[in-house]
Amino acid sequence: MSRGIAPLLARRIRSSANHGTDDIDRTLWDACVVGSGPGGAVAAATLAEAGWRVLLIERGAYRPADQLNFRFLDMPMRLGRLDVTKGARVALHQGNVLGGGSIIWGGVAMMPPGFVFDEWAHVSEVDSITADSLAPHYAYVAKTMSVTRQKIEQENRSNAIVRQMAAALGQSEGLELVRRYTRGCRGTGLCNIGCGFDLKGTMANSFLPTALETGNLTVQTECEAVAFDGEQTRSGFRATALHVVVRDVATGHRISRFAIKAKAFIVASGAIHSSALLLRTRAFDCRLNTRKVWLQRPRGDSIPGQAV
Ligand SMILES: Cc1cc2nc3c(=O)[nH]c(=O)nc-3n(C[C@H](O)[C@H](O)[C@H](O)COP(=O)(O)OP(=O)(O)OC[C@H]3O[C@@H](n4cnc5c(N)ncnc54)[C@H](O)[C@@H]3O)c2cc1C
């Protein structure tokens, strides 16, 4: 695992503070990737390593490891962002930082058990993706992100209590030490606010530095995708440009707004925000196959195919 992003490579990470954005909107990129979590960073790295000129945009800032401090009232909002739906019915706290959820969440690296693949094959008829076909990919990711099985000596107080409870209930047989993407662990139990010891194999410690080394990857942080320009074709939606806003992360003030042109776009801004980005795109027809997607407004009246 790389030890973070070296200072020379960090120059390729643009932010509102250190660069203008003029050349970014004048370039026709081979690919533009939205979101730098495990989905976006791995896609961007794979393409950059294959020789594509890639622009990766991320809404949050780059937070080098020395900015992670285990402070409980500071880190969740510095590394994450809390969004609520209208009426505050649903709250979503998501990674909002270069590296996305890999920086802020637990670091547990589980492989789905066999019954998940069986269900995909039998219920959903997805039989081309199997445990065997994914095995080399799991192995590659595990190596790149330093996935290791935890040791009992690394168990923290909370887990020790769970183990005692399980033993008291006579259920300790089913407990196993999980695999995590860490190179060691100090047992603080505070993984969910970022690791101040920088022991996680986050995107910033694995895929991103390698991709930056190729010289093919440019990263623009504090840059929020707003909506696509494009057209609906017979084979699907074809994006031609992506409108983005660059903001000062500290104040939220808008610094610039422009459109990015690329031959291909990859939307990897998380489960909710990927959908939200497509729904904000006027020309995008959110009917899936022939079924109309109906979205509920908080008060209950349904509207076809529009963002709420
Ligand atoms: C509390 C919690 C704990 C978890 N623990 C684990 C764990 O231990 N192990 C594990 O494997 N998984 C864990 N997960 C799940 C894991 O975090 C996600 O599966 C993973 O982060 C998804 O990756 P992603 O790239 O799709 O999205 P994300 O990691 O969410 O990345 C999306 C990125 O897109 C950015 N973004 C959003 N909107 C825009 C926009 N409009 N423009 C530009 N950028 C945008 C966001 O800032 C973010 O950085 C946990 C999740 C939660 C909520």
Coordinates of N, CA, C and O in Angstrom, one line a residue, residues 2 10 17 71 95 97 101 147 195 225 256 274 276 284 289 305:
S2 N 0.5 2.2 -0.8 CA 1.3 3.5 -0.8 C 1.0 4.2 0.5 O 0.0 4.0 1.1
A10 N 0.6 15.5 -5.0 CA -0.6 16.3 -4.5 C -0.8 17.6 -5.3 O -1.9 18.1 -5.3
A17 N -8.5 26.7 -3.7 CA -7.5 27.6 -3.1 C -6.2 27.6 -4.0 O -5.6 28.6 -4.1
R71 N -11.2 14.1 16.6 CA -12.1 14.9 17.4 C -13.6 14.6 16.9 O -13.9 14.9 15.7
G95 N -19.7 10.4 3.1 CA -18.3 10.9 2.9 C -18.4 12.1 2.0 O -19.0 12.1 1.0
V97 N -15.3 14.1 0.9 CA -13.9 14.3 1.0 C -13.2 13.5 -0.1 O -13.8 12.5 -0.6
G101 N -16.3 7.6 1.1 CA -16.6 6.7 2.2 C -15.4 5.9 2.7 O -15.3 5.5 3.9
V147 N -5.9 -5.3 2.7 CA -7.0 -6.0 3.4 C -6.3 -7.1 4.3 O -5.6 -8.0 3.7
C195 N -9.2 7.8 10.2 CA -8.2 7.2 11.1 C -7.0 8.2 11.2 O -6.3 8.5 10.2
A225 N -20.8 18.4 -9.2 CA -21.6 18.2 -10.4 C -23.0 18.6 -10.2 O -23.6 18.2 -9.2
S256 N -16.8 29.5 -9.0 CA -17.0 29.5 -10.4 C -18.0 28.4 -10.8 O -18.2 27.5 -10.0
S274 N -25.8 10.0 -7.0 CA -25.7 9.6 -8.4 C -27.1 9.8 -9.0 O -27.3 10.3 -10.1
A276 N -29.6 11.5 -7.9 CA -30.0 12.9 -7.8 C -29.4 13.7 -9.0 O -30.1 14.5 -9.6
F284 N -32.5 13.8 -19.3 CA -32.3 12.4 -19.0 C -33.7 11.8 -18.7 O -34.5 12.3 -17.9
N289 N -36.3 1.0 -18.7 CA -36.9 0.2 -19.7 C -38.2 0.8 -20.1 O -38.3 2.0 -20.5
G305 N -41.3 10.9 -13.1 CA -40.0 11.2 -13.6 C -39.5 12.6 -13.3 O -38.8 13.2 -14.2

